[in-house]
Structure formats: structure tokens, C-alpha cells
PDB file of C-alpha atoms in Angstrom:
ATOM      1  CA  MET Q   1       0.000   0.000   0.000  1.00  0.00           C
ATOM      2  CA  THR Q   2       1.393   3.385  -1.035  1.00  0.00           C
ATOM      3  CA  ARG Q   3       1.579   6.073   1.623  1.00  0.00           C
ATOM      4  CA  VAL Q   4      -0.205   9.306   0.695  1.00  0.00           C
ATOM      5  CA  PRO Q   5       1.953  12.429   1.219  1.00  0.00           C
ATOM      6  CA  ALA Q   6       0.826  14.735   4.046  1.00  0.00           C
ATOM      7  CA  ALA Q   7       0.583  17.640   1.573  1.00  0.00           C
ATOM      8  CA  ARG Q   8      -2.268  15.811  -0.160  1.00  0.00           C
ATOM      9  CA  TYR Q   9      -4.275  15.827   3.061  1.00  0.00           C
ATOM     10  CA  LEU Q  10      -3.443  19.490   3.616  1.00  0.00           C
ATOM     11  CA  LEU Q  11      -4.946  20.269   0.222  1.00  0.00           C
ATOM     12  CA  ARG Q  12      -8.250  18.867   1.478  1.00  0.00           C
ATOM     13  CA  ALA Q  13      -8.272  21.476   4.224  1.00  0.00           C
ATOM     14  CA  LYS Q  14      -7.243  24.211   1.796  1.00  0.00           C
ATOM     15  CA  ASP Q  15     -10.063  23.200  -0.558  1.00  0.00           C
ATOM     16  CA  LEU Q  16     -12.464  23.298   2.376  1.00  0.00           C
ATOM     17  CA  VAL Q  17     -11.443  26.903   3.097  1.00  0.00           C
ATOM     18  CA  ASP Q  18     -11.835  27.814  -0.577  1.00  0.00           C
ATOM     19  CA  ALA Q  19     -15.324  26.319  -0.710  1.00  0.00           C
ATOM     20  CA  ARG Q  20     -16.629  27.473   2.685  1.00  0.00           C
ATOM     21  CA  TYR Q  21     -14.682  30.680   3.457  1.00  0.00           C
ATOM     22  CA  TYR Q  22     -17.928  32.385   4.563  1.00  0.00           C
ATOM     23  CA  GLU Q  23     -18.458  29.925   7.437  1.00  0.00           C
ATOM     24  CA  GLN Q  24     -16.907  30.094  10.894  1.00  0.00           C
ATOM     25  CA  LEU Q  25     -14.207  27.500  10.215  1.00  0.00           C
ATOM     26  CA  GLU Q  26     -12.101  26.393  13.150  1.00  0.00           C
ATOM     27  CA  VAL Q  27      -8.631  24.876  13.033  1.00  0.00           C
ATOM     28  CA  ARG Q  28     -10.102  21.709  14.552  1.00  0.00           C
ATOM     29  CA  THR Q  29     -12.483  21.329  11.571  1.00  0.00           C
ATOM     30  CA  LEU Q  30      -9.703  21.925   9.049  1.00  0.00           C
ATOM     31  CA  ALA Q  31      -7.365  19.547  10.896  1.00  0.00           C
ATOM     32  CA  ARG Q  32     -10.027  16.855  10.808  1.00  0.00           C
ATOM     33  CA  ALA Q  33     -10.320  17.301   7.010  1.00  0.00           C
ATOM     34  CA  ALA Q  34      -6.541  16.870   6.764  1.00  0.00           C
ATOM     35  CA  ARG Q  35      -6.607  13.901   9.164  1.00  0.00           C
ATOM     36  CA  LEU Q  36      -4.114  15.554  11.516  1.00  0.00           C
ATOM     37  CA  SER Q  37      -4.182  16.850  15.075  1.00  0.00           C
ATOM     38  CA  PRO Q  38      -4.913  20.603  15.275  1.00  0.00           C
ATOM     39  CA  ALA Q  39      -1.399  21.523  16.445  1.00  0.00           C
ATOM     40  CA  HIS Q  40       0.337  19.338  13.865  1.00  0.00           C
ATOM     41  CA  PHE Q  41      -2.037  20.576  11.166  1.00  0.00           C
ATOM     42  CA  SER Q  42      -1.254  24.240  11.891  1.00  0.00           C
ATOM     43  CA  ARG Q  43       2.503  23.618  11.772  1.00  0.00           C
ATOM     44  CA  GLU Q  44       2.312  21.562   8.571  1.00  0.00           C
ATOM     45  CA  PHE Q  45      -0.068  23.979   6.848  1.00  0.00           C
ATOM     46  CA  ARG Q  46       2.279  26.888   7.521  1.00  0.00           C
ATOM     47  CA  ARG Q  47       5.313  24.890   6.415  1.00  0.00           C
ATOM     48  CA  GLU Q  48       3.606  23.761   3.206  1.00  0.00           C
ATOM     49  CA  PHE Q  49       1.767  26.956   2.170  1.00  0.00           C
ATOM     50  CA  GLY Q  50       3.771  29.721   3.853  1.00  0.00           C
ATOM     51  CA  GLU Q  51       0.925  31.069   5.998  1.00  0.00           C
ATOM     52  CA  THR Q  52      -1.216  29.929   8.873  1.00  0.00           C
ATOM     53  CA  PRO Q  53      -4.678  28.473   8.225  1.00  0.00           C
ATOM     54  CA  HIS Q  54      -6.205  31.633   9.735  1.00  0.00           C
ATOM     55  CA  GLN Q  55      -4.170  33.886   7.422  1.00  0.00           C
ATOM     56  CA  TYR Q  56      -5.193  31.791   4.422  1.00  0.00           C
ATOM     57  CA  LEU Q  57      -8.868  32.020   5.418  1.00  0.00           C
ATOM     58  CA  LEU Q  58      -8.641  35.802   5.830  1.00  0.00           C
ATOM     59  CA  THR Q  59      -6.960  36.109   2.437  1.00  0.00           C
ATOM     60  CA  ARG Q  60      -9.787  34.173   0.779  1.00  0.00           C
ATOM     61  CA  ARG Q  61     -12.354  36.354   2.520  1.00  0.00           C
ATOM     62  CA  MET Q  62     -10.618  39.566   1.466  1.00  0.00           C
ATOM     63  CA  GLU Q  63     -10.327  38.383  -2.141  1.00  0.00           C
ATOM     64  CA  ARG Q  64     -14.041  37.607  -2.236  1.00  0.00           C
ATOM     65  CA  ALA Q  65     -14.896  40.910  -0.562  1.00  0.00           C
ATOM     66  CA  ALA Q  66     -12.827  42.790  -3.151  1.00  0.00           C
ATOM     67  CA  ALA Q  67     -14.677  41.011  -5.966  1.00  0.00           C
ATOM     68  CA  LEU Q  68     -18.043  41.907  -4.413  1.00  0.00           C
ATOM     69  CA  LEU Q  69     -16.985  45.535  -3.983  1.00  0.00           C
ATOM     70  CA  ARG Q  70     -15.983  45.712  -7.657  1.00  0.00           C
ATOM     71  CA  THR Q  71     -19.030  43.973  -9.088  1.00  0.00           C
ATOM     72  CA  THR Q  72     -21.990  44.791  -6.835  1.00  0.00           C
ATOM     73  CA  ASP Q  73     -23.643  47.741  -5.130  1.00  0.00           C
ATOM     74  CA  ARG Q  74     -24.065  45.850  -1.840  1.00  0.00           C
ATOM     75  CA  THR Q  75     -23.186  47.744   1.311  1.00  0.00           C
ATOM     76  CA  VAL Q  76     -19.827  47.275   2.999  1.00  0.00           C
ATOM     77  CA  ALA Q  77     -21.613  45.851   6.059  1.00  0.00           C
ATOM     78  CA  ASP Q  78     -23.473  43.313   3.919  1.00  0.00           C
ATOM     79  CA  ILE Q  79     -20.258  42.255   2.182  1.00  0.00           C
ATOM     80  CA  CYS Q  80     -18.557  41.943   5.570  1.00  0.00           C
ATOM     81  CA  LEU Q  81     -21.212  39.505   6.749  1.00  0.00           C
ATOM     82  CA  THR Q  82     -21.348  37.687   3.413  1.00  0.00           C
ATOM     83  CA  VAL Q  83     -17.664  36.777   3.541  1.00  0.00           C
ATOM     84  CA  GLY Q  84     -17.987  35.419   7.065  1.00  0.00           C
ATOM     85  CA  LEU Q  85     -16.814  38.291   9.255  1.00  0.00           C
ATOM     86  CA  ARG Q  86     -18.870  39.680  12.105  1.00  0.00           C
ATOM     87  CA  SER Q  87     -17.394  43.138  12.705  1.00  0.00           C
ATOM     88  CA  VAL Q  88     -17.376  45.898  10.083  1.00  0.00           C
ATOM     89  CA  GLY Q  89     -14.545  47.617  11.960  1.00  0.00           C
ATOM     90  CA  SER Q  90     -12.345  44.508  11.847  1.00  0.00           C
ATOM     91  CA  PHE Q  91     -13.292  43.951   8.215  1.00  0.00           C
ATOM     92  CA  THR Q  92     -12.339  47.519   7.275  1.00  0.00           C
ATOM     93  CA  MET Q  93      -9.026  47.271   9.139  1.00  0.00           C
ATOM     94  CA  THR Q  94      -8.148  43.892   7.580  1.00  0.00           C
ATOM     95  CA  PHE Q  95      -9.196  45.058   4.126  1.00  0.00           C
ATOM     96  CA  HIS Q  96      -7.018  48.181   4.492  1.00  0.00           C
ATOM     97  CA  ARG Q  97      -4.030  46.056   5.565  1.00  0.00           C
ATOM     98  CA  THR Q  98      -4.570  43.732   2.602  1.00  0.00           C
ATOM     99  CA  PHE Q  99      -5.288  46.241  -0.190  1.00  0.00           C
ATOM    100  CA  GLY Q 100      -3.831  49.476   1.166  1.00  0.00           C
ATOM    101  CA  MET Q 101      -7.180  51.300   1.188  1.00  0.00           C
ATOM    102  CA  THR Q 102     -10.573  51.118   2.829  1.00  0.00           C
ATOM    103  CA  PRO Q 103     -13.368  49.103   1.208  1.00  0.00           C
ATOM    104  CA  THR Q 104     -15.151  52.343   0.258  1.00  0.00           C
ATOM    105  CA  ALA Q 105     -12.023  53.773  -1.393  1.00  0.00           C
ATOM    106  CA  TYR Q 106     -11.429  50.451  -3.164  1.00  0.00           C
ATOM    107  CA  ARG Q 107     -14.968  50.500  -4.578  1.00  0.00           C
ATOM    108  CA  ALA Q 108     -14.553  54.126  -5.691  1.00  0.00           C
ATOM    109  CA  ALA Q 109     -11.464  53.147  -7.708  1.00  0.00           C
ATOM    110  CA  TYR Q 110     -13.650  51.001 -10.015  1.00  0.00           C
ATOM    111  CA  PRO Q 111     -16.587  51.879 -12.250  1.00  0.00           C
ATOM    112  CA  PRO Q 112     -19.968  51.513 -10.538  1.00  0.00           C
ATOM    113  CA  ALA Q 113     -21.517  48.065 -10.754  1.00  0.00           C
ATOM    114  CA  ALA Q 114     -24.592  49.487 -12.498  1.00  0.00           C
ATOM    115  CA  ALA Q 115     -22.367  50.688 -15.365  1.00  0.00           C
ATOM    116  CA  ARG Q 116     -21.368  47.090 -16.034  1.00  0.00           C
ATOM    117  CA  ALA Q 117     -24.775  45.496 -16.433  1.00  0.00           C
ATOM    118  CA  ARG Q 118     -24.411  41.767 -16.930  1.00  0.00           C
ATOM    119  CA  ILE Q 119     -26.133  40.064 -19.807  1.00  0.00           C
ATOM    120  CA  PRO Q 120     -27.928  36.858 -18.802  1.00  0.00           C
ATOM    121  CA  THR Q 121     -26.345  33.767 -20.340  1.00  0.00           C
ATOM    122  CA  CYS Q 122     -29.606  32.702 -22.009  1.00  0.00           C
ATOM    123  CA  VAL Q 123     -29.813  36.043 -23.859  1.00  0.00           C
ATOM    124  CA  MET Q 124     -26.163  35.916 -24.854  1.00  0.00           C
ATOM    125  CA  LEU Q 125     -26.552  32.366 -26.189  1.00  0.00           C
ATOM    126  CA  ALA Q 126     -29.688  33.289 -28.150  1.00  0.00           C
ATOM    127  CA  TYR Q 127     -27.889  36.122 -29.942  1.00  0.00           C
ATOM    128  CA  ALA Q 128     -24.724  34.076 -30.474  1.00  0.00           C
ATOM    129  CA  ARG Q 129     -26.494  31.224 -32.288  1.00  0.00           C
ATOM    130  CA  PRO Q 130     -25.677  30.696 -35.945  1.00  0.00           C
ATOM    131  CA  HIS Q 131     -28.198  32.078 -38.478  1.00  0.00           C
ATOM    132  CA  SER Q 132     -29.170  28.634 -39.643  1.00  0.00           C
ATOM    133  CA  SER Q 133     -29.142  25.356 -37.822  1.00  0.00           C
ATOM    134  CA  ARG Q 134     -29.017  21.779 -39.086  1.00  0.00           C
ATOM    135  CA  PHE Q 135     -31.509  20.757 -36.416  1.00  0.00           C
ATOM    136  CA  GLY Q 136     -34.464  22.618 -37.913  1.00  0.00           C
ATOM    137  CA  GLU Q 137     -35.894  23.901 -34.647  1.00  0.00           C
ATOM    138  CA  ASP Q 138     -34.988  27.508 -35.417  1.00  0.00           C
ATOM    139  CA  GLY Q 139     -37.482  27.873 -38.236  1.00  0.00           C
ATOM    140  CA  GLY Q 140     -37.928  31.607 -37.656  1.00  0.00           C
ATOM    141  CA  ALA Q 141     -35.844  34.743 -37.687  1.00  0.00           C
ATOM    142  CA  ARG Q 142     -33.156  35.555 -35.148  1.00  0.00           C
ATOM    143  CA  PRO Q 143     -34.289  37.277 -31.974  1.00  0.00           C
ATOM    144  CA  GLY Q 144     -33.935  40.982 -31.935  1.00  0.00           C
TER     145      GLY Q 144
END
């Protein structure tokens, strides 16, 4: 039987953070996913990825918050709660440390979300269809 490298188990915990960054994840939960004790998990995670599990989780949350600030008109408080943080003050401080500016200043540096209206995929696909189809279901003119 081949022994699985410890880094492979650590990736399970990292994937868990990536998928559930908005939840209150504890080191114990992540360690269980990696099949390690909490203390050993924390040491190995830092050795393997260069940052503690908590730092990695905060980074994921800040990245998601930045994306929401760029692409939505949601309030800073709502974004704070959406990414799994409970205090707007802590969120603002962490965001400033990460990006060098407050969430409000970061948002102001990008065009407003309303200026970048998204086109629903179904509409985009309807207009991107070829003029004629071999399947015969088109029968009529193109939409528009």
C-alpha cells in the first residue's frame, strides 16, 4: 500500500477553506479534514503553504470581498457579513491592511456596478447562435 503524502491531506483542508470561506471555520475542523491533530495541522499547513490556516482564510475572505466591492452595489456591512466576518470595523481594518485602502475607497477606484450590467447567459446564447441550424428547430428569424 502506497503512503499518501501529508501535503495531499493538507490540500483537502485548503479546498475546504476555498469552498466554505464564509463559514466560521475552526482549526479543529480543518485539521479533521486533513486527518491531523490541530497543532500538527497548523505547523504543517504553515510549512507547506507559507501562511497559517487563519491567514489563508482571511486572504480568501478579502479576495471575495474585493470582488463583491468591484461587481456589486451591496453595502460594505453586507459584504462583511457575506464573507464570514462579524465586525465591520475589523473587516475595514483587515481590508485596508490587505489592499492598502478602505473598502469604500477600493470600490470608488472602479466603475460603478450598475455601469457594467451583466447580460444573462440565455440572452447571450440566443444572440450568439448561428443564423441557420441543421436541427431545424430555429425555423424563424433571429431574436432581436
